[in-house]
Amino acid sequence: MALSASTPPRRPGPVLAGPHGADMRYLCLIYLDEKQLAAMPEPEMSALNARHLEFNGKLVDSGHYVEAEALQPAAATTCVRIRNGKVALTDGPYAETKEMVAGFYLIEARDLNEAVQVASRIPAAPLGTVEIRPCRDLEVDGVAHKATRRAC
Amino acid sequence: MVVCDAGQGCHNGKMSTATADRSLSARVDAIYRAESRRVLATLIRQLGDFDIAEEALHEAFVAAVEQWPAEGIPDNPRAWLITTARFKAIDRLRRRTKHDVPLDEALGERLEALVDPGRPEDAGGIEDDRLRLVFTCCHPALAAEAQVALTLREVCGLTTEEIARAYLVPAPTIAQRIVRAKAKIRDARIPYEVPEASELPARLESVLRVIYLVFNEGYLASSSDDAIRSELCAEALRLARLVVELLPHPEVVGLFALMQLHESRRAARTDGAGELVTLEEQDRARWNSAQIVAAIPLVEAALATEGRGPYAIQAAIAALHAQAPSWEATDWAQIVALYDVLLAMAPSAVVELNRAVAIAMRDGPAAGLELVDAILARGELGDYHLAHAARADFCRRLGRDAEARAAYGAALALVRQPAERRFLEARLARLG
């Protein structure tokens, strides 16, 4: 497996032993200014997209990759709320913020510092903000399960 | 302190006289002061948890107070304390696994790792642990005020109450900040490590910022309790000295020298009535010349080293002030040149303001006024009292008293620190 030059290989085992030994999952949410994104000339957008596809490959090689998606603009959002057993649909979130979630990477990393290293190499990072959220396990009767597990 | 309370137990021990008892208790106290933070730093690495490490540290000192009177103080108290604390923690974790069914496999592995920690408790390893603790407490993923509270608590060993008194914040607020910071370290898994070379400059910036924040809180007294304030400055200097020893980066050396140079003026900064005295009016004979003499070579070393940054430059400016026989006879041309370097490194309106004051000394108050007005016209520093105070001073020196009065008024409307307020009021009153 060839490691790319720009993505560091996984570092050796953790300093802390035991329960800290397993990798953590982090969701890297990419926030971008949609207006700025829409105004981007086609060749520039094309180059950015190509760099993201290339970055995916690097993350797979370095063992960090779990999942990644780019999202349609926030205007395409539908919100589902269930109240008193009834499904209520509304159009998108009403956040007044300029930057909206435009895509994500779900990664595996040894710790927050490694997650920061990965996040700071996301090609779109210089254009906006990357929010790193650690994933948590779902506990059932005192036993922790990865939230991606299919059944208890 | 923990040890003093636990020390009561000595009286039931085998010590023959109360005097010997007291002397042992004093020695344990001294060992606590010298070693408890080192021991804690290593325990956090070995146990992987701040709270478990603190409990284990406490238990180890209780054990020391119980056992040392009979067995004598061990040759290497630090190693004894680390080993004892680790086994206390293992006992605690084992008891927990007995009750918690099913047995947590990961916890079992952790116990095994603890029984054989795999790394000797040598001096080098322990010093690494102290640096790990500093970098973890100052991690930029933690809220800025939490970094300060956590560093003072874990690295410096101040109690929550002491931190609360120093920052004029209720103790539960400080406790809450520390609890939240520890939770984030655990949940986001902030690692207990010294950053790699590529990350070091950015991470070091955060460590130095925390140290300087602690120092400034002590230096720019916003409460009247001088003892607590000078203690904060002393803690900041101790912290900086520790980081200098472990990581002699030019910016660390620069900050250490800068704080020493500030500290050297402490006695001259206030008059008999506790009022602020400006650098211009300070009695330079009251400056601590030993501290200045010690700091100058550090400044020179920091400036001569690749990687020097804003702290080294600020230290060089402070050194020029420290070496000047008087305000008027200061090397203002050199100070302006250093501010130019500083602005190129880290552009900031506050640095521009300081540069304007130096320009006013080199070229006259009209030149300074022009620069301050340009900063204010950009819409910057309008709510910073010192910008208006500088403007007032320039106008006063130019004989434009009405403008000076108006500017002092603007500064007074913004100032919050009582001593600074009284200083500005006195200046305004002097204008008549």
Coordinates of C-alpha atoms in Angstrom, one line a residue:
Chain A
M1 CA 0.0 0.0 0.0
A2 CA 1.5 3.2 -1.1
L3 CA 1.3 6.1 1.3
S4 CA 0.8 9.5 -0.3
A5 CA 3.4 12.1 0.5
S6 CA 1.0 14.7 1.9
T7 CA -1.1 12.5 4.2
P8 CA 0.8 11.3 7.2
P9 CA 0.7 7.5 7.9
R10 CA -1.0 6.4 11.0
R11 CA 1.2 7.0 14.0
P12 CA 2.2 4.0 16.2
G13 CA 0.2 3.0 19.2
P14 CA -1.3 5.4 21.7
V15 CA 0.4 6.7 24.7
L16 CA -2.6 5.8 26.9
A17 CA -3.2 2.1 27.3
G18 CA -6.4 0.1 27.5
P19 CA -9.8 1.6 26.5
H20 CA -8.0 4.4 24.8
G21 CA -6.2 2.0 22.5
A22 CA -9.0 1.6 20.0
D23 CA -9.4 4.3 17.3
M24 CA -12.0 7.0 17.7
R25 CA -14.3 8.1 14.9
Y26 CA -14.6 11.8 14.2
L27 CA -17.1 13.5 11.9
C28 CA -15.5 16.4 10.1
L29 CA -18.3 18.7 9.0
I30 CA -17.2 21.1 6.3
Y31 CA -18.9 24.5 6.5
L32 CA -18.8 26.7 3.5
D33 CA -20.3 30.0 2.3
E34 CA -22.8 28.8 -0.3
K35 CA -22.8 32.1 -2.1
Q36 CA -19.1 32.0 -2.5
L37 CA -19.3 28.4 -3.6
A38 CA -22.0 29.2 -6.2
A39 CA -19.9 32.1 -7.6
M40 CA -16.9 29.9 -8.1
P41 CA -15.8 29.7 -11.7
E42 CA -16.3 26.3 -13.3
P43 CA -12.6 25.4 -13.8
E44 CA -11.8 26.3 -10.2
M45 CA -14.7 24.2 -8.9
S46 CA -13.7 21.4 -11.1
A47 CA -10.1 21.5 -9.7
L48 CA -11.4 21.6 -6.1
N49 CA -13.6 18.6 -6.8
A50 CA -10.8 16.7 -8.3
R51 CA -8.6 17.4 -5.3
H52 CA -11.3 16.0 -3.0
L53 CA -11.5 12.8 -5.0
E54 CA -7.8 12.5 -4.8
F55 CA -7.9 13.2 -1.1
N56 CA -10.4 10.3 -0.6
G57 CA -7.8 8.0 -2.0
K58 CA -5.1 9.3 0.3
L59 CA -7.3 8.8 3.3
V60 CA -8.1 5.2 2.3
D61 CA -4.4 4.5 1.9
S62 CA -3.5 6.1 5.3
G63 CA -6.4 4.1 7.0
H64 CA -8.3 7.1 8.1
Y65 CA -11.3 6.9 5.7
V66 CA -14.7 5.7 6.7
E67 CA -17.1 7.7 4.6
A68 CA -17.4 11.0 2.8
E69 CA -20.1 12.9 1.0
A70 CA -20.6 16.3 -0.6
L71 CA -24.0 17.8 0.0
Q72 CA -26.6 19.7 -2.1
P73 CA -27.1 23.3 -1.0
A74 CA -29.0 23.9 2.2
A75 CA -32.0 25.0 0.2
A76 CA -32.6 21.4 -0.8
T77 CA -33.0 20.4 2.9
T78 CA -36.2 19.0 4.3
C79 CA -36.8 18.8 8.1
V80 CA -38.9 16.0 9.6
R81 CA -40.4 16.5 13.1
I82 CA -42.7 14.0 14.7
R83 CA -44.9 15.6 17.3
N84 CA -47.9 13.8 18.9
G85 CA -47.3 11.0 16.5
K86 CA -47.8 13.2 13.5
V87 CA -45.1 13.8 10.9
A88 CA -44.5 17.5 10.1
L89 CA -42.3 18.5 7.2
T90 CA -40.7 21.9 6.8
D91 CA -38.2 23.4 4.5
G92 CA -34.6 23.8 5.5
P93 CA -33.0 25.0 8.6
Y94 CA -33.4 28.7 9.4
A95 CA -30.0 29.3 10.7
E96 CA -28.9 32.9 9.9
T97 CA -25.3 31.8 9.5
K98 CA -23.4 32.5 6.4
E99 CA -21.6 29.1 6.4
M100 CA -23.6 25.9 5.9
V101 CA -22.7 22.3 6.0
A102 CA -21.5 21.5 2.5
G103 CA -20.0 18.0 3.0
F104 CA -18.4 15.7 5.5
Y105 CA -15.7 13.2 6.1
L106 CA -16.2 10.4 8.7
I107 CA -12.7 9.4 9.7
E108 CA -11.0 7.1 12.1
A109 CA -8.1 8.6 14.1
R110 CA -6.0 7.8 17.1
D111 CA -6.9 11.0 18.9
L112 CA -8.0 14.6 18.4
N113 CA -4.5 15.7 17.3
E114 CA -4.5 13.2 14.5
A115 CA -8.1 14.2 13.5
V116 CA -6.9 17.8 13.4
Q117 CA -4.1 16.8 11.1
V118 CA -6.5 15.1 8.7
A119 CA -9.1 17.8 8.9
S120 CA -6.6 20.5 8.1
R121 CA -5.7 18.7 4.8
I122 CA -9.3 18.6 3.5
P123 CA -9.0 20.5 0.2
A124 CA -12.0 22.8 1.0
A125 CA -10.8 23.6 4.5
P126 CA -9.1 26.9 3.4
L127 CA -12.5 28.1 2.1
G128 CA -14.5 27.7 5.3
T129 CA -14.6 26.0 8.6
V130 CA -14.2 22.3 9.5
E131 CA -16.0 21.3 12.7
I132 CA -14.6 18.1 14.2
R133 CA -17.1 16.2 16.3
P134 CA -16.1 13.0 18.1
C135 CA -18.5 10.1 17.7
R136 CA -19.9 8.4 20.7
D137 CA -20.9 4.8 21.3
L138 CA -24.5 3.8 22.1
E139 CA -24.7 2.1 25.4
V140 CA -27.3 -0.7 25.8
D141 CA -27.6 -2.3 29.3
G142 CA -24.1 -1.0 30.1
V143 CA -22.5 -2.4 26.9
A144 CA -21.1 0.1 24.4
H145 CA -21.9 -0.4 20.7
K146 CA -20.7 1.5 17.7
A147 CA -23.6 3.5 16.5
T148 CA -23.1 1.9 13.0
R149 CA -23.9 -1.6 14.3
R150 CA -27.0 -3.1 12.8
A151 CA -28.7 -4.7 15.8
C152 CA -28.0 -5.2 19.5
Chain B
M1 CA -2.9 21.4 52.1
V2 CA -3.7 17.7 51.9
V3 CA -0.5 16.7 53.6
C4 CA -1.0 18.8 56.7
D5 CA -4.4 17.3 57.3
A6 CA -3.2 13.8 56.8
G7 CA -0.1 14.7 58.9
Q8 CA -2.3 14.5 62.0
G9 CA -2.0 10.7 61.7
C10 CA 1.7 10.9 62.6
H11 CA 0.8 11.5 66.3
N12 CA -0.5 8.0 66.7
G13 CA 2.6 6.6 65.0
K14 CA 5.9 5.4 66.4
M15 CA 7.6 8.7 66.5
S16 CA 9.2 9.2 69.9
T17 CA 9.0 13.0 70.2
A18 CA 6.7 15.7 69.0
T19 CA 9.7 17.5 67.6
A20 CA 10.8 14.7 65.3
D21 CA 7.1 14.4 64.4
R22 CA 7.0 18.0 63.3
S23 CA 10.3 17.8 61.4
L24 CA 9.0 14.7 59.5
S25 CA 5.8 16.4 58.7
A26 CA 7.7 19.5 57.5
R27 CA 9.8 17.2 55.3
V28 CA 6.7 15.5 53.8
D29 CA 5.3 19.0 53.2
A30 CA 8.5 19.9 51.4
I31 CA 8.4 16.7 49.3
Y32 CA 4.7 17.4 48.5
R33 CA 5.6 20.9 47.2
A34 CA 8.5 19.7 45.2
E35 CA 7.2 16.5 43.8
S36 CA 3.4 16.4 43.8
R37 CA 3.0 18.1 40.3
R38 CA 5.7 15.8 38.8
V39 CA 4.1 12.7 40.3
L40 CA 0.7 13.8 39.1
A41 CA 1.9 14.4 35.5
T42 CA 3.3 10.9 35.3
L43 CA 0.2 9.4 36.9
I44 CA -2.0 11.0 34.4
R45 CA 0.0 9.4 31.6
Q46 CA 0.0 6.0 33.3
L47 CA -3.6 6.0 34.5
G48 CA -5.0 7.9 31.4
D49 CA -7.4 9.9 33.5
F50 CA -7.0 13.2 35.4
D51 CA -9.4 12.3 38.2
I52 CA -8.1 8.8 38.9
A53 CA -4.6 10.3 38.9
E54 CA -5.5 13.0 41.4
E55 CA -7.2 10.4 43.7
A56 CA -4.2 8.1 43.5
L57 CA -1.8 11.0 44.2
H58 CA -3.8 11.9 47.3
E59 CA -3.9 8.3 48.5
A60 CA -0.1 7.9 48.0
F61 CA 0.6 10.9 50.2
V62 CA -1.8 9.6 52.9
A63 CA 0.2 6.3 52.7
A64 CA 3.5 8.3 53.0
V65 CA 2.3 10.0 56.1
E66 CA 1.3 6.7 57.6
Q67 CA 4.3 4.7 56.6
W68 CA 7.3 7.0 56.5
P69 CA 7.4 7.7 60.3
A70 CA 8.0 4.0 60.9
E71 CA 9.9 3.0 57.8
G72 CA 11.8 6.3 57.1
I73 CA 11.6 8.5 54.1
P74 CA 12.6 6.4 51.0
D75 CA 15.8 7.2 49.1
N76 CA 13.7 8.2 46.0
P77 CA 10.5 9.6 47.4
R78 CA 9.3 10.5 43.9
A79 CA 9.6 6.9 42.6
W80 CA 8.0 5.6 45.8
L81 CA 5.0 8.0 45.4
I82 CA 4.5 7.1 41.7
T83 CA 4.6 3.3 42.4
T84 CA 2.4 3.6 45.5
A85 CA -0.1 5.8 43.7
R86 CA -0.2 3.4 40.7
F87 CA -0.9 0.4 42.9
K88 CA -3.6 2.3 44.8
A89 CA -5.2 3.1 41.5
I90 CA -4.9 -0.6 40.4
D91 CA -6.6 -1.7 43.6
R92 CA -9.4 0.7 42.9
L93 CA -9.8 -0.4 39.3
R94 CA -9.8 -4.1 40.4
R95 CA -12.5 -3.5 43.0
R96 CA -14.5 -1.8 40.3
T97 CA -14.1 -4.7 37.9
K98 CA -15.4 -7.1 40.6
H99 CA -18.6 -5.3 40.8
D100 CA -19.1 -4.5 37.2
V101 CA -20.2 -7.6 35.3
P102 CA -19.4 -8.3 32.6
L103 CA -15.7 -7.7 33.0
D104 CA -14.6 -4.9 30.7
E105 CA -11.9 -6.5 28.5
A106 CA -10.4 -3.1 27.8
L107 CA -10.1 -2.3 31.5
G108 CA -8.4 -5.7 32.0
E109 CA -5.8 -4.7 29.4
R110 CA -5.4 -1.4 31.1
L111 CA -4.7 -3.0 34.4
E112 CA -2.1 -5.3 32.9
A113 CA -0.4 -2.3 31.3
L114 CA -0.5 -0.5 34.7
V115 CA 1.2 -3.3 36.6
D116 CA 4.0 -3.1 34.0
P117 CA 4.0 0.4 32.8
G118 CA 6.7 -0.4 30.3
R119 CA 8.7 2.8 30.9
P120 CA 11.1 3.3 33.7
E121 CA 10.3 6.2 36.0
D122 CA 13.5 7.9 35.1
A123 CA 14.0 11.6 35.4
G124 CA 13.9 12.2 31.6
G125 CA 10.5 10.4 31.3
I126 CA 9.1 12.4 34.2
E127 CA 10.1 15.7 32.7
D128 CA 8.5 14.6 29.5
D129 CA 5.3 14.0 31.4
R130 CA 5.4 17.6 32.9
L131 CA 5.6 19.0 29.4
R132 CA 2.8 16.7 28.2
L133 CA 0.7 18.0 31.1
V134 CA 1.4 21.7 30.0
F135 CA 0.5 21.0 26.4
T136 CA -2.6 19.1 27.3
C137 CA -3.9 21.8 29.7
C138 CA -3.2 24.5 27.1
H139 CA -4.7 22.6 24.2
P140 CA -6.4 25.1 21.8
A141 CA -9.5 22.8 21.6
L142 CA -10.2 23.9 25.2
A143 CA -11.9 27.2 26.0
A144 CA -9.3 29.9 26.6
E145 CA -10.4 30.5 30.2
A146 CA -10.5 26.8 30.8
Q147 CA -6.9 26.5 29.7
V148 CA -5.9 29.0 32.3
A149 CA -7.9 27.4 35.1
L150 CA -6.7 23.9 34.2
T151 CA -3.1 24.9 34.0
L152 CA -3.2 26.7 37.3
R153 CA -4.9 23.8 38.9
E154 CA -3.0 20.8 37.4
V155 CA 0.4 22.2 36.5
C156 CA 0.8 24.8 39.3
G157 CA -1.2 23.0 41.9
L158 CA -3.3 26.0 43.0
T159 CA -6.6 25.1 44.6
T160 CA -9.9 26.0 42.9
E161 CA -10.5 28.5 45.7
E162 CA -7.1 30.2 45.1
I163 CA -7.8 30.5 41.4
A164 CA -11.3 31.8 42.1
R165 CA -9.9 34.5 44.4
A166 CA -7.2 35.5 41.9
Y167 CA -9.8 35.9 39.1
L168 CA -12.6 37.4 41.2
V169 CA -14.9 34.6 40.0
P170 CA -17.0 32.3 42.3
A171 CA -15.2 29.0 43.1
P172 CA -18.0 26.9 41.6
T173 CA -17.5 28.7 38.3
I174 CA -13.8 27.7 38.3
A175 CA -14.6 24.2 39.4
Q176 CA -17.1 23.9 36.5
R177 CA -14.6 25.2 34.0
I178 CA -12.1 22.5 35.1
V179 CA -14.7 19.7 35.1
R180 CA -15.8 20.7 31.6
A181 CA -12.2 20.9 30.3
K182 CA -11.5 17.4 31.7
A183 CA -14.6 16.0 30.1
K184 CA -13.6 17.4 26.8
I185 CA -10.1 15.9 27.1
R186 CA -11.7 12.6 27.7
D187 CA -14.6 12.7 25.2
A188 CA -12.8 14.3 22.3
R189 CA -9.7 12.3 23.3
I190 CA -7.2 15.1 23.5
P191 CA -3.9 13.2 23.7
Y192 CA -1.5 13.5 26.5
E193 CA 1.6 14.3 24.4
V194 CA 4.1 16.9 23.3
P195 CA 3.1 17.9 19.8
E196 CA 5.2 16.8 16.8
A197 CA 7.7 19.3 15.4
S198 CA 5.3 20.3 12.6
E199 CA 2.6 21.2 15.1
L200 CA 4.9 22.7 17.7
P201 CA 4.9 26.4 16.8
A202 CA 1.1 26.7 16.8
R203 CA 0.7 24.7 19.9
L204 CA 3.5 26.5 21.7
E205 CA 1.8 29.8 21.0
S206 CA -1.2 28.6 23.0
V207 CA 1.0 27.6 25.9
L208 CA 2.8 30.9 25.9
R209 CA -0.5 32.8 25.7
V210 CA -1.8 31.0 28.8
I211 CA 1.4 31.8 30.7
Y212 CA 1.3 35.5 29.7
L213 CA -2.4 35.7 30.6
V214 CA -1.6 34.4 34.1
F215 CA 1.2 36.9 34.4
N216 CA -0.8 39.8 33.2
E217 CA -3.7 39.0 35.5
G218 CA -1.2 39.3 38.3
Y219 CA 0.6 42.3 36.9
L220 CA -2.4 44.5 36.0
A221 CA -4.0 44.2 39.4
S222 CA -7.7 44.4 39.0
S223 CA -8.3 43.5 42.6
S224 CA -6.7 45.1 45.7
D225 CA -5.4 41.8 47.0
D226 CA -1.7 42.3 46.2
A227 CA -0.5 39.0 47.7
I228 CA -2.6 36.9 45.4
R229 CA -1.6 39.0 42.5
S230 CA 2.1 38.7 43.0
E231 CA 1.6 35.0 43.5
L232 CA 0.1 34.7 40.0
C233 CA 3.1 36.5 38.5
A234 CA 5.4 34.1 40.4
E235 CA 3.4 31.1 39.1
A236 CA 3.7 32.5 35.5
L237 CA 7.5 32.9 35.9
R238 CA 7.8 29.4 37.4
L239 CA 5.8 27.9 34.5
A240 CA 7.9 29.8 32.0
R241 CA 11.1 28.6 33.7
L242 CA 9.8 25.0 33.5
V243 CA 9.0 25.3 29.8
V244 CA 12.4 27.0 29.2
E245 CA 14.1 24.1 30.8
L246 CA 12.2 21.5 28.9
L247 CA 11.8 23.2 25.6
P248 CA 14.3 26.0 25.1
H249 CA 12.6 27.6 22.0
P250 CA 13.5 31.3 21.4
E251 CA 9.9 32.4 22.0
V252 CA 9.8 30.6 25.4
V253 CA 13.1 32.2 26.4
G254 CA 11.7 35.6 25.0
L255 CA 8.5 35.4 27.1
F256 CA 10.5 34.3 30.2
A257 CA 12.8 37.3 29.8
L258 CA 9.9 39.7 29.0
M259 CA 8.1 38.7 32.2
Q260 CA 11.2 39.0 34.3
L261 CA 11.8 42.5 32.9
H262 CA 8.2 43.5 33.7
E263 CA 8.6 42.0 37.2
S264 CA 11.8 43.9 37.8
R265 CA 9.8 47.1 37.8
R266 CA 7.1 45.9 40.3
A267 CA 8.4 47.9 43.3
A268 CA 8.5 51.1 41.2
R269 CA 5.1 50.7 39.6
T270 CA 3.0 51.9 42.5
D271 CA 3.7 54.7 45.0
G272 CA 3.3 54.6 48.7
A273 CA -0.5 55.1 48.4
G274 CA -0.8 52.2 45.9
E275 CA -1.3 54.5 42.9
L276 CA 0.1 53.6 39.5
V277 CA 3.3 55.3 38.4
T278 CA 4.0 55.4 34.7
L279 CA 7.2 54.1 33.2
E280 CA 8.1 57.7 32.5
E281 CA 7.8 58.8 36.2
Q282 CA 9.1 55.6 37.9
D283 CA 12.0 55.8 40.2
R284 CA 14.5 53.7 38.3
A285 CA 16.6 53.2 41.3
R286 CA 13.8 50.9 42.6
W287 CA 14.0 48.6 39.7
N288 CA 15.3 45.1 40.5
S289 CA 18.7 45.3 38.8
A290 CA 19.6 41.7 39.5
Q291 CA 16.5 40.6 37.6
I292 CA 17.4 42.9 34.7
V293 CA 21.0 41.7 34.6
A294 CA 19.7 38.1 34.5
A295 CA 17.2 38.8 31.8
I296 CA 19.4 40.7 29.3
P297 CA 21.5 37.7 28.1
L298 CA 18.2 35.7 27.7
V299 CA 16.9 38.5 25.4
E300 CA 20.1 38.5 23.4
A301 CA 20.0 34.7 23.1
A302 CA 16.3 34.7 22.0
L303 CA 17.0 37.5 19.4
A304 CA 20.0 35.6 18.0
T305 CA 18.1 32.3 17.5
E306 CA 16.2 31.3 14.4
G307 CA 12.5 31.1 15.2
R308 CA 12.4 34.3 17.3
G309 CA 9.0 35.8 17.3
P310 CA 6.9 38.5 18.9
Y311 CA 7.8 37.6 22.5
A312 CA 11.5 37.9 21.8
I313 CA 11.0 41.3 20.1
Q314 CA 8.8 42.6 23.0
A315 CA 11.5 41.4 25.4
A316 CA 14.1 43.4 23.4
I317 CA 11.9 46.5 23.7
A318 CA 11.5 45.9 27.5
A319 CA 15.3 45.4 27.7
L320 CA 15.9 48.8 26.1
H321 CA 13.6 50.4 28.6
A322 CA 15.3 48.5 31.4
Q323 CA 18.8 49.7 30.4
A324 CA 17.8 53.4 29.8
P325 CA 18.9 55.8 32.5
S326 CA 15.7 57.9 32.0
W327 CA 12.5 58.1 30.0
E328 CA 14.0 60.9 27.8
A329 CA 17.4 59.2 27.4
T330 CA 15.8 56.0 26.1
D331 CA 16.9 54.7 22.7
W332 CA 13.6 55.6 21.0
A333 CA 14.9 55.1 17.5
Q334 CA 15.8 51.5 18.3
I335 CA 12.5 51.0 20.0
V336 CA 10.6 52.3 16.9
A337 CA 12.7 49.9 14.7
L338 CA 11.7 47.0 17.0
Y339 CA 8.0 47.9 16.8
D340 CA 8.4 47.9 13.0
V341 CA 9.7 44.3 13.2
L342 CA 6.9 43.4 15.6
L343 CA 4.2 44.8 13.3
A344 CA 5.7 42.9 10.3
M345 CA 5.5 39.7 12.3
A346 CA 2.1 40.2 13.9
P347 CA 0.1 43.2 12.7
S348 CA -2.1 44.6 15.6
A349 CA -3.6 48.0 16.3
V350 CA -2.4 47.8 19.9
V351 CA 1.2 47.4 18.7
E352 CA 0.6 50.4 16.3
L353 CA -0.5 52.4 19.3
N354 CA 2.7 51.5 21.3
R355 CA 4.7 52.4 18.2
A356 CA 3.0 55.8 18.0
V357 CA 4.1 56.5 21.6
A358 CA 7.7 55.7 20.7
I359 CA 7.4 57.8 17.5
A360 CA 6.1 60.7 19.7
M361 CA 9.2 60.4 21.8
R362 CA 11.5 60.2 18.8
D363 CA 9.9 62.8 16.6
G364 CA 7.6 64.8 18.9
P365 CA 4.0 64.6 20.1
A366 CA 2.5 65.9 16.8
A367 CA 3.9 62.8 14.9
G368 CA 2.4 60.5 17.6
L369 CA -1.0 62.3 17.5
E370 CA -1.2 61.9 13.7
L371 CA -0.6 58.1 14.0
V372 CA -3.2 57.7 16.8
D373 CA -5.8 59.7 15.0
A374 CA -5.2 57.5 11.9
I375 CA -5.8 54.3 13.9
L376 CA -9.0 55.8 15.5
A377 CA -10.1 57.0 12.0
R378 CA -9.9 53.4 10.8
G379 CA -12.5 52.6 13.4
E380 CA -10.0 50.6 15.5
L381 CA -9.3 50.9 19.2
G382 CA -12.2 53.3 19.7
D383 CA -13.2 51.3 22.8
Y384 CA -9.7 50.9 24.1
H385 CA -9.1 53.4 26.9
L386 CA -5.3 53.6 26.4
A387 CA -5.8 54.9 22.8
H388 CA -7.7 57.8 24.2
A389 CA -5.2 58.2 27.0
A390 CA -2.3 58.4 24.5
R391 CA -4.2 60.9 22.4
A392 CA -4.8 63.0 25.6
D393 CA -1.2 62.9 26.5
F394 CA -0.1 64.0 23.0
C395 CA -2.6 66.9 23.0
R396 CA -1.5 67.9 26.5
R397 CA 2.1 68.1 25.4
L398 CA 1.1 70.1 22.4
G399 CA -0.7 72.6 24.7
R400 CA -4.1 71.6 23.2
D401 CA -5.8 71.4 26.6
A402 CA -9.4 71.3 25.6
E403 CA -8.8 68.3 23.3
A404 CA -6.7 66.7 26.0
R405 CA -9.5 67.0 28.5
A406 CA -12.0 65.5 26.0
A407 CA -9.7 62.6 25.3
Y408 CA -9.1 61.9 29.0
G409 CA -12.9 62.0 29.4
A410 CA -13.2 59.4 26.6
A411 CA -10.6 57.2 28.3
L412 CA -12.3 57.5 31.7
A413 CA -15.6 56.4 30.1
L414 CA -13.9 53.2 29.0
V415 CA -11.4 52.3 31.8
R416 CA -12.5 49.6 34.2
Q417 CA -9.4 49.0 36.4
P418 CA -9.6 51.2 39.5
A419 CA -6.0 52.2 39.8
E420 CA -5.9 53.1 36.1
R421 CA -9.1 55.1 36.6
R422 CA -7.5 57.1 39.5
F423 CA -4.4 57.7 37.4
L424 CA -6.4 59.1 34.5
E425 CA -8.5 61.3 36.9
A426 CA -5.3 62.7 38.4
R427 CA -4.0 63.5 34.9
L428 CA -7.3 65.2 34.0
A429 CA -7.3 67.2 37.3
R430 CA -3.7 68.3 36.6
L431 CA -4.9 70.0 33.4
G432 CA -7.1 72.2 35.5

